[in-house]
PDB file of C-alpha atoms in Angstrom:
ATOM      1  CA  TYR Y 932     124.372 -66.553   0.591  1.00  0.00           C
ATOM      2  CA  THR Y 933     124.343 -66.364   4.609  1.00  0.00           C
ATOM      3  CA  ASP Y 934     126.302 -64.124   6.378  1.00  0.00           C
ATOM      4  CA  ASN Y 935     125.376 -65.615  10.374  1.00  0.00           C
ATOM      5  CA  VAL Y 936     122.761 -62.976  11.187  1.00  0.00           C
ATOM      6  CA  ALA Y 937     119.522 -61.805   9.784  1.00  0.00           C
ATOM      7  CA  THR Y 938     120.079 -58.183   8.359  1.00  0.00           C
ATOM      8  CA  LEU Y 939     116.911 -56.432   8.215  1.00  0.00           C
ATOM      9  CA  ASP Y 940     118.162 -54.770   4.421  1.00  0.00           C
ATOM     10  CA  PRO Y 941     120.765 -56.884   2.848  1.00  0.00           C
ATOM     11  CA  ALA Y 942     123.130 -56.500   0.388  1.00  0.00           C
ATOM     12  CA  LEU Y 943     121.108 -57.934  -3.149  1.00  0.00           C
ATOM     13  CA  PRO Y 944     123.809 -57.908  -6.055  1.00  0.00           C
ATOM     14  CA  HIS Y 945     122.045 -58.744  -8.879  1.00  0.00           C
ATOM     15  CA  GLY Y 946     119.112 -60.323  -7.540  1.00  0.00           C
ATOM     16  CA  ILE Y 947     121.181 -62.587  -5.324  1.00  0.00           C
ATOM     17  CA  ASN Y 948     119.208 -64.864  -2.809  1.00  0.00           C
ATOM     18  CA  TYR Y 949     119.891 -64.240   0.756  1.00  0.00           C
ATOM     19  CA  ILE Y 950     119.245 -66.807   4.265  1.00  0.00           C
ATOM     20  CA  PRO Y 951     119.106 -64.937   6.774  1.00  0.00           C
ATOM     21  CA  LEU Y 952     120.234 -66.757  10.529  1.00  0.00           C
ATOM     22  CA  ILE Y 953     118.154 -65.760  13.704  1.00  0.00           C
ATOM     23  CA  GLY Y 954     121.365 -66.487  16.346  1.00  0.00           C
ATOM     24  CA  THR Y 955     119.613 -68.666  19.040  1.00  0.00           C
ATOM     25  CA  GLY Y 956     123.076 -67.403  21.642  1.00  0.00           C
ATOM     26  CA  ARG Y 957     122.825 -70.180  24.334  1.00  0.00           C
ATOM     27  CA  GLY Y 958     119.848 -72.383  26.982  1.00  0.00           C
ATOM     28  CA  ASN Y 959     117.148 -70.300  26.755  1.00  0.00           C
ATOM     29  CA  TYR Y 960     117.847 -67.200  24.775  1.00  0.00           C
ATOM     30  CA  ARG Y 961     115.106 -65.619  22.723  1.00  0.00           C
ATOM     31  CA  PRO Y 962     115.946 -62.730  20.409  1.00  0.00           C
ATOM     32  CA  ASN Y 963     114.261 -59.320  20.588  1.00  0.00           C
ATOM     33  CA  TRP Y 964     111.484 -60.293  19.183  1.00  0.00           C
ATOM     34  CA  THR Y 965     110.041 -56.667  18.357  1.00  0.00           C
ATOM     35  CA  GLU Y 966     114.135 -56.055  15.707  1.00  0.00           C
ATOM     36  CA  LEU Y 967     113.028 -59.745  14.565  1.00  0.00           C
ATOM     37  CA  ALA Y 968     108.998 -58.886  13.085  1.00  0.00           C
ATOM     38  CA  ASP Y 969     111.442 -55.570  11.921  1.00  0.00           C
ATOM     39  CA  VAL Y 970     113.956 -57.650   9.860  1.00  0.00           C
ATOM     40  CA  ILE Y 971     110.710 -60.079   8.458  1.00  0.00           C
ATOM     41  CA  ALA Y 972     108.526 -57.309   7.359  1.00  0.00           C
ATOM     42  CA  ASN Y 973     111.207 -56.311   4.899  1.00  0.00           C
ATOM     43  CA  ASN Y 974     112.672 -59.335   3.527  1.00  0.00           C
ATOM     44  CA  PRO Y 975     109.543 -61.776   2.871  1.00  0.00           C
ATOM     45  CA  GLY Y 976     108.946 -65.139   1.585  1.00  0.00           C
ATOM     46  CA  ARG Y 977     112.867 -66.230   2.878  1.00  0.00           C
ATOM     47  CA  ILE Y 978     113.757 -69.093   3.965  1.00  0.00           C
ATOM     48  CA  TRP Y 979     115.320 -68.957   7.432  1.00  0.00           C
ATOM     49  CA  MET Y 980     117.295 -70.830   9.574  1.00  0.00           C
ATOM     50  CA  VAL Y 981     117.267 -70.763  13.797  1.00  0.00           C
ATOM     51  CA  GLY Y 982     120.096 -70.942  15.124  1.00  0.00           C
ATOM     52  CA  ASN Y 983     124.076 -72.075  13.982  1.00  0.00           C
ATOM     53  CA  GLU Y 984     125.378 -75.464  15.272  1.00  0.00           C
ATOM     54  CA  PRO Y 985     123.409 -75.448  18.361  1.00  0.00           C
ATOM     55  CA  GLU Y 986     124.010 -78.747  19.294  1.00  0.00           C
ATOM     56  CA  CYS Y 987     128.115 -77.353  19.648  1.00  0.00           C
ATOM     57  CA  VAL Y 988     129.697 -76.359  23.136  1.00  0.00           C
ATOM     58  CA  TYR Y 989     131.080 -73.483  21.008  1.00  0.00           C
ATOM     59  CA  GLN Y 990     129.059 -72.545  18.836  1.00  0.00           C
ATOM     60  CA  GLU Y 991     125.139 -71.829  20.076  1.00  0.00           C
ATOM     61  CA  PRO Y 992     124.515 -74.477  22.895  1.00  0.00           C
ATOM     62  CA  HIS Y 993     121.906 -75.722  23.605  1.00  0.00           C
ATOM     63  CA  THR Y 994     120.615 -79.422  25.016  1.00  0.00           C
ATOM     64  CA  PRO Y 995     117.546 -80.723  22.852  1.00  0.00           C
ATOM     65  CA  ALA Y 996     115.330 -79.790  25.433  1.00  0.00           C
ATOM     66  CA  GLU Y 997     116.625 -75.826  25.050  1.00  0.00           C
ATOM     67  CA  TYR Y 998     116.553 -76.192  21.179  1.00  0.00           C
ATOM     68  CA  ALA Y 999     112.830 -78.056  21.131  1.00  0.00           C
ATOM     69  CA  GLN Y1000     112.021 -74.811  22.716  1.00  0.00           C
ATOM     70  CA  VAL Y1001     113.429 -71.893  21.497  1.00  0.00           C
ATOM     71  CA  TYR Y1002     112.863 -73.436  17.357  1.00  0.00           C
ATOM     72  CA  HIS Y1003     108.997 -73.384  18.216  1.00  0.00           C
ATOM     73  CA  ASP Y1004     108.517 -69.908  19.534  1.00  0.00           C
ATOM     74  CA  VAL Y1005     111.080 -68.828  16.662  1.00  0.00           C
ATOM     75  CA  TYR Y1006     109.087 -71.394  14.320  1.00  0.00           C
ATOM     76  CA  GLN Y1007     106.324 -69.499  14.918  1.00  0.00           C
ATOM     77  CA  PHE Y1008     106.839 -66.175  15.404  1.00  0.00           C
ATOM     78  CA  ILE Y1009     108.264 -65.985  12.038  1.00  0.00           C
ATOM     79  CA  LYS Y1010     104.702 -68.124  10.433  1.00  0.00           C
ATOM     80  CA  ALA Y1011     102.800 -65.138  12.566  1.00  0.00           C
ATOM     81  CA  GLN Y1012     104.468 -62.638  11.044  1.00  0.00           C
ATOM     82  CA  ASP Y1013     104.867 -64.380   7.028  1.00  0.00           C
ATOM     83  CA  PRO Y1014     102.967 -67.204   6.497  1.00  0.00           C
ATOM     84  CA  THR Y1015     105.380 -67.694   2.777  1.00  0.00           C
ATOM     85  CA  ALA Y1016     108.026 -67.980   4.968  1.00  0.00           C
ATOM     86  CA  LEU Y1017     110.283 -71.089   5.176  1.00  0.00           C
ATOM     87  CA  VAL Y1018     112.247 -72.403   7.930  1.00  0.00           C
ATOM     88  CA  ALA Y1019     115.048 -74.934   9.207  1.00  0.00           C
ATOM     89  CA  ILE Y1020     116.736 -75.814  11.567  1.00  0.00           C
ATOM     90  CA  GLY Y1021     119.909 -74.607  12.727  1.00  0.00           C
ATOM     91  CA  GLY Y1022     122.607 -76.784  11.005  1.00  0.00           C
ATOM     92  CA  VAL Y1023     124.305 -79.227  12.963  1.00  0.00           C
ATOM     93  CA  VAL Y1024     127.655 -79.655  12.486  1.00  0.00           C
ATOM     94  CA  GLN Y1025     128.305 -83.087  10.721  1.00  0.00           C
ATOM     95  CA  PRO Y1026     125.531 -85.518  10.867  1.00  0.00           C
ATOM     96  CA  THR Y1027     126.892 -88.385  12.757  1.00  0.00           C
ATOM     97  CA  PRO Y1028     125.042 -90.555  14.390  1.00  0.00           C
ATOM     98  CA  LEU Y1029     126.158 -88.702  17.614  1.00  0.00           C
ATOM     99  CA  ARG Y1030     124.151 -85.997  16.142  1.00  0.00           C
ATOM    100  CA  LEU Y1031     121.217 -87.443  15.141  1.00  0.00           C
ATOM    101  CA  GLN Y1032     120.403 -88.744  18.572  1.00  0.00           C
ATOM    102  CA  TRP Y1033     121.045 -84.824  19.591  1.00  0.00           C
ATOM    103  CA  LEU Y1034     118.097 -84.058  16.441  1.00  0.00           C
ATOM    104  CA  ASP Y1035     115.916 -87.767  17.600  1.00  0.00           C
ATOM    105  CA  MET Y1036     116.160 -85.952  21.402  1.00  0.00           C
ATOM    106  CA  VAL Y1037     114.995 -82.615  20.186  1.00  0.00           C
ATOM    107  CA  LEU Y1038     112.687 -83.969  18.054  1.00  0.00           C
ATOM    108  CA  GLY Y1039     111.369 -86.114  20.987  1.00  0.00           C
ATOM    109  CA  GLU Y1040     111.594 -83.096  23.181  1.00  0.00           C
ATOM    110  CA  TYR Y1041     109.142 -80.833  20.489  1.00  0.00           C
ATOM    111  CA  GLN Y1042     106.826 -83.513  20.726  1.00  0.00           C
ATOM    112  CA  ALA Y1043     106.500 -84.115  24.869  1.00  0.00           C
ATOM    113  CA  ARG Y1044     106.331 -80.397  24.528  1.00  0.00           C
ATOM    114  CA  TYR Y1045     103.737 -79.489  22.231  1.00  0.00           C
ATOM    115  CA  GLY Y1046     102.096 -82.537  21.011  1.00  0.00           C
ATOM    116  CA  GLN Y1047     102.459 -82.568  17.555  1.00  0.00           C
ATOM    117  CA  LYS Y1048     105.466 -83.508  15.054  1.00  0.00           C
ATOM    118  CA  MET Y1049     107.667 -80.456  14.884  1.00  0.00           C
ATOM    119  CA  PRO Y1050     107.408 -78.680  11.739  1.00  0.00           C
ATOM    120  CA  VAL Y1051     110.615 -78.104   9.339  1.00  0.00           C
ATOM    121  CA  ASP Y1052     110.270 -76.486   6.518  1.00  0.00           C
ATOM    122  CA  VAL Y1053     113.467 -77.007   5.562  1.00  0.00           C
ATOM    123  CA  TRP Y1054     116.054 -79.729   6.400  1.00  0.00           C
ATOM    124  CA  ASN Y1055     119.682 -78.281   7.130  1.00  0.00           C
ATOM    125  CA  ILE Y1056     123.320 -79.293   8.420  1.00  0.00           C
ATOM    126  CA  HIS Y1057     126.567 -78.632   8.381  1.00  0.00           C
ATOM    127  CA  ASN Y1058     128.517 -81.014   6.566  1.00  0.00           C
ATOM    128  CA  MET Y1059     132.452 -80.690   8.406  1.00  0.00           C
ATOM    129  CA  ILE Y1060     134.745 -83.603   8.947  1.00  0.00           C
ATOM    130  CA  LEU Y1061     135.218 -83.445  12.443  1.00  0.00           C
ATOM    131  CA  GLN Y1062     136.679 -85.622  15.236  1.00  0.00           C
ATOM    132  CA  GLU Y1063     133.789 -86.205  18.010  1.00  0.00           C
ATOM    133  CA  ARG Y1064     135.883 -86.578  21.331  1.00  0.00           C
ATOM    134  CA  LYS Y1065     135.411 -84.800  24.742  1.00  0.00           C
ATOM    135  CA  GLY Y1066     137.792 -81.850  25.409  1.00  0.00           C
ATOM    136  CA  PHE Y1067     139.839 -82.401  22.102  1.00  0.00           C
ATOM    137  CA  TRP Y1068     140.299 -80.711  18.973  1.00  0.00           C
ATOM    138  CA  GLY Y1069     137.388 -81.405  16.711  1.00  0.00           C
ATOM    139  CA  CYS Y1070     133.787 -80.599  17.548  1.00  0.00           C
ATOM    140  CA  ASP Y1071     133.416 -82.288  21.217  1.00  0.00           C
ATOM    141  CA  ILE Y1072     130.238 -84.169  21.901  1.00  0.00           C
ATOM    142  CA  PRO Y1073     126.756 -82.928  21.149  1.00  0.00           C
ATOM    143  CA  VAL Y1074     125.058 -80.651  24.360  1.00  0.00           C
ATOM    144  CA  GLY Y1075     123.330 -83.166  26.514  1.00  0.00           C
ATOM    145  CA  LEU Y1076     124.589 -86.592  25.531  1.00  0.00           C
ATOM    146  CA  ASP Y1077     126.547 -88.557  28.266  1.00  0.00           C
ATOM    147  CA  ALA Y1078     128.867 -89.820  25.154  1.00  0.00           C
ATOM    148  CA  THR Y1079     132.966 -89.452  25.605  1.00  0.00           C
ATOM    149  CA  ALA Y1080     133.498 -90.216  21.908  1.00  0.00           C
ATOM    150  CA  GLY Y1081     131.461 -90.851  18.568  1.00  0.00           C
ATOM    151  CA  ARG Y1082     133.718 -90.862  15.151  1.00  0.00           C
ATOM    152  CA  LEU Y1083     136.789 -89.837  15.742  1.00  0.00           C
ATOM    153  CA  TYR Y1084     137.801 -88.145  12.127  1.00  0.00           C
ATOM    154  CA  ALA Y1085     141.963 -87.960  11.530  1.00  0.00           C
ATOM    155  CA  LEU Y1086     142.472 -84.278  10.832  1.00  0.00           C
ATOM    156  CA  GLU Y1087     144.185 -85.910   7.673  1.00  0.00           C
ATOM    157  CA  ASP Y1088     140.489 -87.177   7.149  1.00  0.00           C
ATOM    158  CA  ASN Y1089     139.347 -82.925   6.577  1.00  0.00           C
ATOM    159  CA  ASP Y1090     138.138 -83.016   2.865  1.00  0.00           C
ATOM    160  CA  ASN Y1091     138.193 -87.129   2.536  1.00  0.00           C
ATOM    161  CA  PHE Y1092     135.365 -86.702   0.331  1.00  0.00           C
ATOM    162  CA  ASP Y1093     133.824 -90.931   0.575  1.00  0.00           C
ATOM    163  CA  ILE Y1094     132.724 -89.634   4.316  1.00  0.00           C
ATOM    164  CA  PHE Y1095     131.487 -86.711   2.958  1.00  0.00           C
ATOM    165  CA  VAL Y1096     129.689 -88.506   0.759  1.00  0.00           C
ATOM    166  CA  GLN Y1097     128.506 -90.500   3.367  1.00  0.00           C
ATOM    167  CA  HIS Y1098     127.332 -87.979   5.857  1.00  0.00           C
ATOM    168  CA  ILE Y1099     124.488 -87.534   2.761  1.00  0.00           C
ATOM    169  CA  VAL Y1100     123.435 -90.338   2.343  1.00  0.00           C
ATOM    170  CA  GLU Y1101     123.179 -90.972   5.973  1.00  0.00           C
ATOM    171  CA  PHE Y1102     121.082 -87.963   6.949  1.00  0.00           C
ATOM    172  CA  ARG Y1103     118.732 -88.680   3.637  1.00  0.00           C
ATOM    173  CA  THR Y1104     118.470 -92.113   5.299  1.00  0.00           C
ATOM    174  CA  TRP Y1105     117.604 -91.119   8.021  1.00  0.00           C
ATOM    175  CA  MET Y1106     115.329 -87.996   7.028  1.00  0.00           C
ATOM    176  CA  LYS Y1107     113.401 -90.809   5.610  1.00  0.00           C
ATOM    177  CA  ALA Y1108     113.059 -93.151   8.209  1.00  0.00           C
ATOM    178  CA  ARG Y1109     111.216 -90.051   9.632  1.00  0.00           C
ATOM    179  CA  GLY Y1110     108.693 -89.532   6.870  1.00  0.00           C
ATOM    180  CA  GLU Y1111     110.981 -86.293   5.587  1.00  0.00           C
ATOM    181  CA  GLN Y1112     111.991 -87.734   2.489  1.00  0.00           C
ATOM    182  CA  ASN Y1113     109.651 -84.563   0.995  1.00  0.00           C
ATOM    183  CA  LYS Y1114     111.125 -81.706   1.952  1.00  0.00           C
ATOM    184  CA  PRO Y1115     114.268 -79.867   0.835  1.00  0.00           C
ATOM    185  CA  LEU Y1116     118.384 -80.783   2.008  1.00  0.00           C
ATOM    186  CA  ILE Y1117     120.247 -77.779   2.653  1.00  0.00           C
ATOM    187  CA  ILE Y1118     123.999 -77.808   3.484  1.00  0.00           C
ATOM    188  CA  SER Y1119     124.460 -74.068   4.362  1.00  0.00           C
ATOM    189  CA  GLU Y1120     128.531 -74.658   5.302  1.00  0.00           C
ATOM    190  CA  PHE Y1121     130.896 -76.975   4.210  1.00  0.00           C
ATOM    191  CA  GLY Y1122     134.654 -76.861   3.087  1.00  0.00           C
ATOM    192  CA  VAL Y1123     138.047 -77.408   4.349  1.00  0.00           C
ATOM    193  CA  LEU Y1124     138.930 -76.185   7.507  1.00  0.00           C
ATOM    194  CA  MET Y1125     142.556 -77.525   7.900  1.00  0.00           C
ATOM    195  CA  PRO Y1126     145.515 -74.872   6.819  1.00  0.00           C
ATOM    196  CA  LYS Y1127     147.240 -75.429   3.809  1.00  0.00           C
ATOM    197  CA  GLU Y1128     150.297 -75.622   6.853  1.00  0.00           C
ATOM    198  CA  TYR Y1129     148.942 -79.060   7.698  1.00  0.00           C
ATOM    199  CA  GLY Y1130     148.833 -80.635   3.645  1.00  0.00           C
ATOM    200  CA  PHE Y1131     145.835 -78.566   2.688  1.00  0.00           C
ATOM    201  CA  SER Y1132     147.228 -76.405  -0.313  1.00  0.00           C
ATOM    202  CA  PRO Y1133     144.785 -74.500  -2.333  1.00  0.00           C
ATOM    203  CA  GLU Y1134     144.984 -76.778  -5.175  1.00  0.00           C
ATOM    204  CA  ARG Y1135     144.126 -79.850  -3.037  1.00  0.00           C
ATOM    205  CA  VAL Y1136     141.000 -77.460  -1.413  1.00  0.00           C
ATOM    206  CA  ASN Y1137     140.285 -76.888  -4.917  1.00  0.00           C
ATOM    207  CA  ALA Y1138     140.222 -80.348  -6.222  1.00  0.00           C
ATOM    208  CA  PHE Y1139     137.621 -80.974  -2.863  1.00  0.00           C
ATOM    209  CA  MET Y1140     135.575 -78.452  -4.057  1.00  0.00           C
ATOM    210  CA  ASN Y1141     135.173 -79.540  -7.375  1.00  0.00           C
ATOM    211  CA  LYS Y1142     134.491 -82.853  -6.246  1.00  0.00           C
ATOM    212  CA  THR Y1143     131.671 -82.362  -4.071  1.00  0.00           C
ATOM    213  CA  PHE Y1144     130.034 -79.410  -5.882  1.00  0.00           C
ATOM    214  CA  ASP Y1145     129.714 -81.873  -9.088  1.00  0.00           C
ATOM    215  CA  TYR Y1146     128.622 -84.801  -6.667  1.00  0.00           C
ATOM    216  CA  MET Y1147     125.676 -82.195  -5.011  1.00  0.00           C
ATOM    217  CA  LEU Y1148     124.808 -81.043  -8.506  1.00  0.00           C
ATOM    218  CA  LYS Y1149     124.483 -84.568 -10.124  1.00  0.00           C
ATOM    219  CA  THR Y1150     123.564 -87.263  -8.154  1.00  0.00           C
ATOM    220  CA  ARG Y1151     120.317 -88.514  -7.292  1.00  0.00           C
ATOM    221  CA  ASP Y1152     118.653 -90.931  -5.540  1.00  0.00           C
ATOM    222  CA  LEU Y1153     115.123 -92.745  -6.528  1.00  0.00           C
ATOM    223  CA  ALA Y1154     115.044 -94.372  -2.983  1.00  0.00           C
ATOM    224  CA  LEU Y1155     116.042 -91.315  -0.654  1.00  0.00           C
ATOM    225  CA  GLY Y1156     116.190 -87.637  -2.501  1.00  0.00           C
ATOM    226  CA  LEU Y1157     113.576 -85.733  -3.028  1.00  0.00           C
ATOM    227  CA  PRO Y1158     111.296 -86.392  -5.537  1.00  0.00           C
ATOM    228  CA  GLU Y1159     109.924 -82.793  -6.579  1.00  0.00           C
ATOM    229  CA  ASP Y1160     113.761 -81.771  -7.967  1.00  0.00           C
ATOM    230  CA  ASP Y1161     114.378 -85.499 -10.189  1.00  0.00           C
ATOM    231  CA  TYR Y1162     115.444 -86.811  -6.530  1.00  0.00           C
ATOM    232  CA  HIS Y1163     118.688 -85.168  -6.566  1.00  0.00           C
ATOM    233  CA  LEU Y1164     119.717 -85.618  -2.123  1.00  0.00           C
ATOM    234  CA  VAL Y1165     120.698 -82.541  -1.957  1.00  0.00           C
ATOM    235  CA  GLN Y1166     118.899 -79.087  -2.792  1.00  0.00           C
ATOM    236  CA  MET Y1167     121.074 -75.876  -1.959  1.00  0.00           C
ATOM    237  CA  TRP Y1168     124.843 -75.745  -0.573  1.00  0.00           C
ATOM    238  CA  ALA Y1169     127.183 -73.021   0.594  1.00  0.00           C
ATOM    239  CA  TRP Y1170     130.978 -73.024   0.357  1.00  0.00           C
ATOM    240  CA  PHE Y1171     132.802 -72.102   4.076  1.00  0.00           C
ATOM    241  CA  SER Y1172     134.223 -69.093   3.557  1.00  0.00           C
ATOM    242  CA  LEU Y1173     133.693 -66.208   1.210  1.00  0.00           C
ATOM    243  CA  ASN Y1174     136.487 -64.130   3.394  1.00  0.00           C
ATOM    244  CA  GLU Y1175     137.146 -65.991   7.110  1.00  0.00           C
ATOM    245  CA  GLU Y1176     140.480 -64.908   8.043  1.00  0.00           C
ATOM    246  CA  PRO Y1177     142.349 -67.091   7.087  1.00  0.00           C
ATOM    247  CA  TYR Y1178     144.221 -69.314   9.648  1.00  0.00           C
ATOM    248  CA  GLY Y1179     147.480 -68.107  11.658  1.00  0.00           C
ATOM    249  CA  MET Y1180     150.288 -70.371  13.318  1.00  0.00           C
ATOM    250  CA  GLY Y1181     150.875 -68.052  15.769  1.00  0.00           C
ATOM    251  CA  THR Y1182     147.308 -67.688  16.666  1.00  0.00           C
ATOM    252  CA  GLY Y1183     145.868 -70.694  16.125  1.00  0.00           C
ATOM    253  CA  LEU Y1184     142.812 -69.011  14.287  1.00  0.00           C
ATOM    254  CA  GLY Y1185     141.262 -69.095  11.459  1.00  0.00           C
ATOM    255  CA  PHE Y1186     140.368 -71.205   9.148  1.00  0.00           C
ATOM    256  CA  ASN Y1187     141.206 -72.790   5.188  1.00  0.00           C
ATOM    257  CA  GLY Y1188     139.027 -72.178   2.095  1.00  0.00           C
ATOM    258  CA  GLU Y1189     138.308 -68.934   1.932  1.00  0.00           C
ATOM    259  CA  LEU Y1190     137.519 -67.243  -1.875  1.00  0.00           C
ATOM    260  CA  PHE Y1191     138.871 -63.353  -0.511  1.00  0.00           C
ATOM    261  CA  ASN Y1192     141.115 -61.861   1.821  1.00  0.00           C
ATOM    262  CA  CYS Y1193     139.632 -60.403   4.094  1.00  0.00           C
ATOM    263  CA  TYR Y1194     142.611 -58.065   5.053  1.00  0.00           C
ATOM    264  CA  THR Y1195     143.717 -57.460   0.767  1.00  0.00           C
ATOM    265  CA  ARG Y1196     139.884 -58.155   0.203  1.00  0.00           C
ATOM    266  CA  GLN Y1197     142.231 -59.966  -3.397  1.00  0.00           C
ATOM    267  CA  ILE Y1198     140.786 -62.657  -4.831  1.00  0.00           C
ATOM    268  CA  THR Y1199     142.944 -66.410  -3.981  1.00  0.00           C
ATOM    269  CA  PRO Y1200     143.309 -69.233  -5.322  1.00  0.00           C
ATOM    270  CA  MET Y1201     139.775 -71.068  -4.285  1.00  0.00           C
ATOM    271  CA  GLY Y1202     138.246 -67.896  -5.157  1.00  0.00           C
ATOM    272  CA  GLU Y1203     139.335 -68.005  -8.805  1.00  0.00           C
ATOM    273  CA  ASN Y1204     138.723 -71.838  -9.130  1.00  0.00           C
ATOM    274  CA  PHE Y1205     135.397 -71.366  -7.244  1.00  0.00           C
ATOM    275  CA  ALA Y1206     134.595 -68.582 -10.323  1.00  0.00           C
ATOM    276  CA  ARG Y1207     135.882 -70.925 -12.900  1.00  0.00           C
ATOM    277  CA  TYR Y1208     133.151 -73.648 -11.917  1.00  0.00           C
ATOM    278  CA  THR Y1209     130.593 -71.473 -11.877  1.00  0.00           C
ATOM    279  CA  SER Y1210     131.382 -69.865 -14.745  1.00  0.00           C
ATOM    280  CA  ARG Y1211     130.778 -73.128 -16.745  1.00  0.00           C
ATOM    281  CA  LEU Y1212     127.283 -73.380 -15.076  1.00  0.00           C
ATOM    282  CA  ALA Y1213     126.107 -70.330 -17.061  1.00  0.00           C
ATOM    283  CA  SER Y1214     122.962 -71.846 -18.717  1.00  0.00           C
ATOM    284  CA  GLN Y1215     121.888 -72.818 -15.232  1.00  0.00           C
ATOM    285  CA  VAL Y1216     123.084 -70.000 -13.274  1.00  0.00           C
ATOM    286  CA  ARG Y1217     120.434 -66.925 -12.448  1.00  0.00           C
ATOM    287  CA  TYR Y1218     121.846 -65.029 -10.261  1.00  0.00           C
ATOM    288  CA  PHE Y1219     125.598 -65.867  -9.432  1.00  0.00           C
ATOM    289  CA  PRO Y1220     126.911 -67.323  -7.688  1.00  0.00           C
ATOM    290  CA  ARG Y1221     123.122 -69.228  -7.113  1.00  0.00           C
ATOM    291  CA  ILE Y1222     122.942 -72.240  -9.410  1.00  0.00           C
ATOM    292  CA  GLN Y1223     119.130 -72.865 -10.010  1.00  0.00           C
ATOM    293  CA  ARG Y1224     117.831 -76.072 -11.059  1.00  0.00           C
ATOM    294  CA  ASN Y1225     114.154 -77.682 -10.331  1.00  0.00           C
ATOM    295  CA  TRP Y1226     113.641 -77.041  -6.633  1.00  0.00           C
ATOM    296  CA  ARG Y1227     111.907 -73.934  -5.613  1.00  0.00           C
ATOM    297  CA  ALA Y1228     111.049 -72.485  -2.474  1.00  0.00           C
ATOM    298  CA  GLY Y1229     109.743 -68.464  -2.065  1.00  0.00           C
ATOM    299  CA  ALA Y1230     113.085 -66.706  -3.610  1.00  0.00           C
ATOM    300  CA  GLY Y1231     115.237 -70.067  -3.341  1.00  0.00           C
ATOM    301  CA  GLY Y1232     116.485 -72.574  -5.753  1.00  0.00           C
ATOM    302  CA  ALA Y1233     119.142 -75.331  -5.326  1.00  0.00           C
ATOM    303  CA  TRP Y1234     122.267 -73.198  -5.656  1.00  0.00           C
ATOM    304  CA  ALA Y1235     126.100 -73.393  -5.272  1.00  0.00           C
ATOM    305  CA  GLY Y1236     126.834 -69.603  -2.814  1.00  0.00           C
ATOM    306  CA  THR Y1237     129.617 -68.670  -0.221  1.00  0.00           C
ATOM    307  CA  GLU Y1238     129.198 -67.299   3.328  1.00  0.00           C
TER     308      GLU Y1238
END
């Protein structure tokens, strides 16, 4: 699981895997190195995500040059503290052409500044389906790009399975073109953000959950997948969310898809569906809710997790 921070002593019930996220703030932000060293020392062999949606104006916005520098410094620091650690990029909101352009610019900035290819142990994305239009609802335009629009997904597309699959194939294609096919791909955040008031009922959300889980568990591609994982396209994923605040019509805050209600702590229909789905995979599960397949990286594996 991930909690969008790097916790010194994370809860690990039944040995569940924990993937910390190092927040990168804005611009040329740097973490507290002393505190981070303690966290790394207490969590050896983990996968570390550097930033959260670092291209997005609403999250931890960085220009490509800024993120290349932040990533370099954090990567080098982690490896110096724990050579067994694996480092992943911060997941972009969705791997659309605009956001792949931003990533290409990051790689270019890294190469120009440090004279070598940017080292990425684990490729990480989010797979949301949101409009890319400057100043409108959705995920806006990546920081540092001059575009005013990208893919103009409709609100109704938020649970579009075909688009979800398209994103994965396009990103794996992008990885292969850059010599990165032999690296694992994780999706550290995806789900249905739009609320039931807009037509996204629990039944509809659960149908999307089941279909996407099936796809990522079973889909192999000899041309694009990870050879070490029997050519599966995706090695890990985490559903959004475990207990995010549900959407409020009055406030406009919150999202859909939570497995537990953050106020009552009661399981939701989506949580019940998640439990049913994972219980059918008992032979593949080492530690609920992680689903183990072939690929191994430190304490990791192919899992279905929650955020």
